[in-house]
Amino acid sequence: MRKHLRMLSMGIMAAVSAVSFAQTNVTNKLLNPDAEKGMLGWDVTYVDGGEIWNKQTKGEEKAVGYHGFNNWAFENWRNAAGTLNNGSIYQEMKGLPNGTYVFGAYVMTNHPSEEQGMDLTEGVYMFANEDSIPVATNRVEGMDAKWAHAIKFNIATTVTDGTLTVGIKHTATNVHFIAMDNATLYFFEEMGHEAALEEMAKIDLAATVAKVDTFLTYKMNVDTVAYIQAAIEAVATASAETAAQIDEDLWWGKRQAVKSIAQYEALAAAIAEAKVVAEGEWTDFETTVAALEALNATIAEAEAMYAEATA
């Protein structure tokens, strides 16, 4: 199964890289898109006081649900007793070729209510020039923390004078936490907005598949492999509307894979250690012989369970 799955994931990545549509990754036009250089390149505004956009460490493995984040990220936070007022984080670029651009980033919002939900969030937007889309994230079912998870949002706009301003803004929002990391920028020449967003969804999913694929060489629980396989198979028919859910499924599968791999590596190590003990020098005493037989039986049972449960 894993061999088939890896071939499927590699096929998806190859198909995306071979697509002939006119698109160029121009993320290098963004200064400090991953927040690794503090606030360099980004301007912030904040009205009515309160906290301002800054950077804090939120590693992907440290922070539950921060899919798509790693190391430093841009954040705006106010304690649970209050909500953010009006503000923004943005970057302006000049001298760009005219045409269609898609700006994107992994973003998360957190509502102070224990009942997380996209329908509860108001007043947060991703924007590119005069175009904007609402930003809201949900809680992943089964998460072991109350925090919301990040989603890769994308917005398309048309540059007509060589100038592009992109970022996140919040106006009279009811959330108390917003974070952004790993921004991207692609140039699609004269492609329409809807078509550009469809292509961007494929590019994003191929990138996530590439990250998940690195774990498929390890032994893990068969249910986790099946979950990842279903998510990878869904990529083939993904659209801009379904991409976020599939991306979430891929990240969730990766998270489960990390746990499963660690658990089964520990089991394999315990079996190996038990075999060393069993193959050592033993006396002829009846109790020792009985203990050796019990140990060998336990090893056999553990090996059978390991073989059945892993893929």
Coordinates of C-alpha atoms in Angstrom, one line a residue:
M1 CA 0.0 0.0 0.0
R2 CA 2.8 2.4 0.9
K3 CA 4.6 1.9 -2.4
H4 CA 1.4 2.6 -4.3
L5 CA 0.8 5.7 -2.1
R6 CA 4.2 7.1 -2.6
M7 CA 3.9 6.6 -6.4
L8 CA 0.5 8.4 -6.2
S9 CA 2.0 11.3 -4.3
M10 CA 5.0 11.6 -6.6
G11 CA 2.7 11.5 -9.6
I12 CA 0.7 14.5 -8.2
M13 CA 3.9 16.5 -7.6
A14 CA 5.2 15.7 -11.1
A15 CA 1.9 16.6 -12.7
V16 CA 1.7 20.0 -11.0
S17 CA 5.3 20.8 -12.0
A18 CA 4.7 19.8 -15.6
V19 CA 1.6 21.9 -16.1
S20 CA 2.1 24.4 -18.9
F21 CA -0.1 27.2 -17.7
A22 CA 1.6 30.6 -17.4
Q23 CA 2.5 31.0 -13.7
T24 CA 5.6 32.1 -11.9
N25 CA 6.5 31.8 -8.3
V26 CA 7.4 35.4 -7.3
T27 CA 7.4 35.0 -3.6
N28 CA 10.9 36.4 -3.6
K29 CA 9.3 39.8 -4.3
L30 CA 7.9 39.6 -0.8
L31 CA 10.4 40.7 1.9
N32 CA 10.5 38.3 4.8
P33 CA 7.4 36.2 3.9
D34 CA 8.1 33.7 6.6
A35 CA 8.7 36.1 9.6
E36 CA 12.2 34.8 10.2
K37 CA 13.6 38.3 10.1
G38 CA 11.3 39.9 12.6
M39 CA 9.0 42.5 11.2
L40 CA 11.4 43.4 8.3
G41 CA 9.4 44.4 5.2
W42 CA 6.0 44.6 6.9
D43 CA 4.2 47.7 8.1
V44 CA 1.6 47.6 10.8
T45 CA -1.2 49.8 11.9
Y46 CA -3.3 49.7 15.0
V47 CA -6.2 52.0 16.0
D48 CA -7.7 52.4 19.5
G49 CA -4.7 51.0 21.3
G50 CA -4.0 47.5 22.4
E51 CA -1.4 45.0 21.2
I52 CA 0.3 45.4 17.8
W53 CA 1.5 42.9 15.2
N54 CA 4.7 41.3 16.3
K55 CA 6.5 38.0 15.9
Q56 CA 6.5 35.1 18.3
T57 CA 7.7 31.5 18.0
K58 CA 5.0 29.0 17.1
G59 CA 6.7 25.9 15.8
E60 CA 4.5 23.5 14.0
E61 CA 5.2 20.6 16.4
K62 CA 5.0 22.8 19.5
A63 CA 1.7 24.5 18.8
V64 CA -1.3 22.2 18.3
G65 CA -3.0 22.8 15.0
Y66 CA -0.7 25.4 13.6
H67 CA -0.6 23.6 10.2
G68 CA 1.7 25.3 7.7
F69 CA 3.5 27.3 10.4
N70 CA 7.1 26.8 11.4
N71 CA 9.4 28.6 13.8
W72 CA 8.6 32.4 13.7
A73 CA 5.2 33.7 12.7
F74 CA 3.4 37.1 12.7
E75 CA 0.8 37.4 15.4
N76 CA -1.6 39.9 16.9
W77 CA -3.0 39.0 20.3
R78 CA -5.1 40.3 23.1
N79 CA -5.9 38.3 26.2
A80 CA -9.2 36.4 26.3
A81 CA -10.9 39.1 28.2
G82 CA -10.9 41.4 25.2
T83 CA -10.9 41.4 21.4
L84 CA -8.7 43.1 18.8
N85 CA -9.6 46.5 17.5
N86 CA -8.8 47.9 14.0
G87 CA -5.4 47.2 12.5
S88 CA -3.4 45.6 9.7
I89 CA -0.2 44.1 8.6
Y90 CA 0.8 44.7 5.0
Q91 CA 3.6 45.0 2.5
E92 CA 3.7 47.2 -0.7
M93 CA 5.7 46.2 -3.8
K94 CA 6.4 48.4 -6.8
G95 CA 7.7 47.9 -10.3
L96 CA 5.9 44.6 -10.9
P97 CA 4.7 43.4 -14.3
N98 CA 1.0 44.1 -14.8
G99 CA -1.3 41.1 -14.7
T100 CA -3.0 38.6 -12.3
Y101 CA -1.3 37.9 -8.9
V102 CA -2.3 35.5 -6.2
F103 CA -1.2 36.3 -2.7
G104 CA -1.6 33.6 0.0
A105 CA -0.5 32.7 3.5
Y106 CA -1.3 30.3 6.3
V107 CA -3.6 32.2 8.7
M108 CA -5.4 31.4 11.8
T109 CA -7.9 33.3 14.0
N110 CA -9.1 32.5 17.5
H111 CA -12.4 33.5 19.0
P112 CA -12.4 33.9 22.8
S113 CA -15.3 31.6 23.1
E114 CA -14.7 28.0 23.9
E115 CA -17.0 27.2 21.0
Q116 CA -14.6 27.7 18.1
G117 CA -16.2 28.1 14.7
M118 CA -15.8 30.0 11.4
D119 CA -19.4 31.2 11.8
L120 CA -18.3 33.1 15.0
T121 CA -15.5 35.1 13.5
E122 CA -16.1 38.5 12.1
G123 CA -14.0 41.4 10.8
V124 CA -10.8 39.7 9.6
Y125 CA -9.7 39.9 6.0
M126 CA -6.9 39.0 3.6
F127 CA -6.4 41.7 1.0
A128 CA -4.5 42.3 -2.2
N129 CA -4.9 45.9 -3.5
E130 CA -8.7 46.5 -3.6
D131 CA -9.7 42.9 -3.4
S132 CA -10.3 41.2 -0.1
I133 CA -11.7 37.9 1.4
P134 CA -12.9 37.1 4.9
V135 CA -10.6 35.0 7.0
A136 CA -11.8 32.6 9.6
T137 CA -10.6 29.3 10.9
N138 CA -12.2 26.4 12.7
R139 CA -11.2 23.9 15.3
V140 CA -10.2 20.6 13.9
E141 CA -12.3 17.8 15.3
G142 CA -10.3 15.7 17.6
M143 CA -7.7 18.3 18.4
D144 CA -6.3 18.0 21.9
A145 CA -6.3 21.7 22.5
K146 CA -8.8 24.5 22.2
W147 CA -6.9 26.6 19.7
A148 CA -8.0 26.9 16.1
H149 CA -5.9 25.6 13.2
A150 CA -4.4 27.5 10.3
I151 CA -5.6 27.4 6.7
K152 CA -3.9 28.4 3.5
F153 CA -5.9 31.4 2.2
N154 CA -5.4 32.8 -1.3
I155 CA -6.6 36.0 -2.9
A156 CA -6.3 37.0 -6.6
T157 CA -6.0 40.6 -7.8
T158 CA -5.1 42.4 -11.0
V159 CA -2.1 44.8 -11.0
T160 CA -2.5 47.6 -13.5
D161 CA 0.2 50.1 -12.4
G162 CA 3.0 47.9 -11.2
T163 CA 2.0 48.3 -7.5
L164 CA 0.7 45.6 -5.3
T165 CA -0.2 45.9 -1.6
V166 CA -1.0 42.7 0.3
G167 CA -1.7 41.7 3.9
I168 CA -4.2 41.0 6.7
K169 CA -6.5 43.6 8.2
H170 CA -9.1 43.5 11.0
T171 CA -11.9 45.9 11.5
A172 CA -14.2 45.7 14.6
T173 CA -13.4 42.1 14.8
N174 CA -14.6 39.8 17.6
V175 CA -11.4 37.6 17.7
H176 CA -8.6 38.1 20.2
F177 CA -5.8 36.3 18.2
I178 CA -4.7 36.4 14.6
A179 CA -1.5 34.8 13.2
M180 CA 0.1 34.5 9.7
D181 CA 3.1 32.6 8.4
N182 CA 4.7 31.4 5.2
A183 CA 3.2 33.9 2.7
T184 CA 3.4 33.2 -1.0
L185 CA 3.0 35.2 -4.2
Y186 CA 2.4 33.9 -7.7
F187 CA 2.1 35.7 -11.0
F188 CA -0.4 34.3 -13.5
E189 CA 0.0 36.9 -16.3
E190 CA -3.4 37.4 -18.0
M191 CA -5.2 34.5 -16.4
G192 CA -8.6 35.2 -14.8
H193 CA -9.0 35.3 -11.1
E194 CA -11.0 32.2 -10.7
A195 CA -8.7 30.1 -12.9
A196 CA -5.7 31.5 -11.1
L197 CA -7.1 30.5 -7.7
E198 CA -7.9 27.0 -9.0
E199 CA -4.3 26.6 -10.2
M200 CA -2.9 28.0 -6.9
A201 CA -5.0 25.4 -5.0
K202 CA -3.2 22.6 -6.9
I203 CA 0.2 24.1 -6.3
D204 CA -0.5 24.4 -2.5
L205 CA -1.8 20.9 -2.3
A206 CA 1.2 19.5 -4.2
A207 CA 3.5 21.3 -1.7
T208 CA 1.7 19.7 1.3
V209 CA 1.7 16.3 -0.4
A210 CA 5.5 16.6 -0.7
K211 CA 5.8 17.2 3.0
V212 CA 3.6 14.3 3.9
D213 CA 5.3 12.1 1.5
T214 CA 8.5 12.2 3.5
F215 CA 6.8 10.2 6.3
L216 CA 5.6 7.4 4.0
T217 CA 9.0 5.5 4.2
Y218 CA 8.4 4.8 7.9
K219 CA 6.3 2.1 9.5
M220 CA 3.1 3.5 10.9
N221 CA -0.4 2.4 11.8
V222 CA -2.4 1.1 8.9
D223 CA -5.4 3.4 9.7
T224 CA -3.1 6.4 9.5
V225 CA -1.8 5.2 6.1
A226 CA -5.4 4.8 4.9
Y227 CA -6.3 8.3 6.1
I228 CA -3.3 9.8 4.3
Q229 CA -4.1 7.8 1.2
A230 CA -7.7 9.1 1.1
A231 CA -6.5 12.6 1.4
I232 CA -3.8 12.3 -1.3
E233 CA -6.4 10.6 -3.7
A234 CA -8.7 13.6 -3.1
V235 CA -6.0 16.0 -4.4
A236 CA -6.6 14.7 -8.0
T237 CA -10.1 16.3 -8.1
A238 CA -9.5 19.2 -5.8
S239 CA -10.9 22.7 -6.5
A240 CA -10.3 26.0 -4.9
E241 CA -13.4 25.4 -2.8
T242 CA -12.3 21.9 -1.5
A243 CA -8.5 22.6 -1.2
A244 CA -8.6 23.9 2.4
Q245 CA -10.4 20.8 3.7
I246 CA -8.0 18.4 1.8
D247 CA -5.0 20.4 3.0
E248 CA -6.3 20.1 6.6
D249 CA -6.7 16.3 6.1
L250 CA -3.2 16.0 4.8
W251 CA -1.8 18.0 7.8
W252 CA -3.9 16.0 10.2
G253 CA -2.6 12.8 8.6
K254 CA 1.0 14.0 9.0
R255 CA 0.4 14.8 12.7
Q256 CA -1.0 11.3 13.3
A257 CA 1.9 9.8 11.3
V258 CA 4.5 11.5 13.5
K259 CA 2.8 10.0 16.6
S260 CA 2.4 6.6 15.1
I261 CA 5.9 6.3 13.8
A262 CA 7.3 7.2 17.2
Q263 CA 5.1 4.6 18.9
Y264 CA 6.0 1.8 16.5
E265 CA 9.7 2.6 16.5
A266 CA 9.6 2.3 20.3
L267 CA 7.8 -1.1 20.0
A268 CA 10.3 -2.3 17.4
A269 CA 13.2 -1.3 19.8
A270 CA 11.5 -3.1 22.7
I271 CA 11.2 -6.3 20.6
A272 CA 14.8 -6.1 19.6
E273 CA 15.9 -5.6 23.2
A274 CA 13.8 -8.5 24.3
K275 CA 15.3 -10.8 21.7
V276 CA 18.8 -9.9 22.9
V277 CA 17.7 -11.0 26.4
A278 CA 16.1 -14.2 25.1
E279 CA 19.2 -15.2 23.1
G280 CA 21.5 -14.7 26.1
E281 CA 22.8 -17.4 28.4
W282 CA 20.1 -19.0 30.6
T283 CA 20.3 -21.6 33.4
D284 CA 18.4 -24.9 33.5
F285 CA 16.3 -24.0 36.4
E286 CA 12.6 -24.7 35.8
T287 CA 11.5 -21.2 36.7
T288 CA 14.0 -19.7 34.4
V289 CA 13.0 -21.9 31.5
A290 CA 9.4 -21.0 32.1
A291 CA 10.3 -17.3 32.1
L292 CA 12.2 -17.8 28.8
E293 CA 9.2 -19.5 27.2
A294 CA 6.9 -16.7 28.4
L295 CA 9.4 -14.1 27.0
N296 CA 9.5 -15.8 23.6
A297 CA 5.8 -16.0 23.5
T298 CA 5.5 -12.3 24.3
I299 CA 8.0 -11.5 21.6
A300 CA 6.1 -13.6 19.1
E301 CA 2.8 -11.9 20.0
A302 CA 4.4 -8.4 19.8
E303 CA 5.9 -9.1 16.4
A304 CA 2.6 -10.4 15.1
M305 CA 0.8 -7.3 16.4
Y306 CA 3.5 -5.1 14.9
A307 CA 3.2 -6.7 11.5
E308 CA -0.6 -6.6 11.5
A309 CA -0.9 -3.0 12.7
T310 CA 1.7 -1.3 10.6
A311 CA 2.0 -0.7 6.9

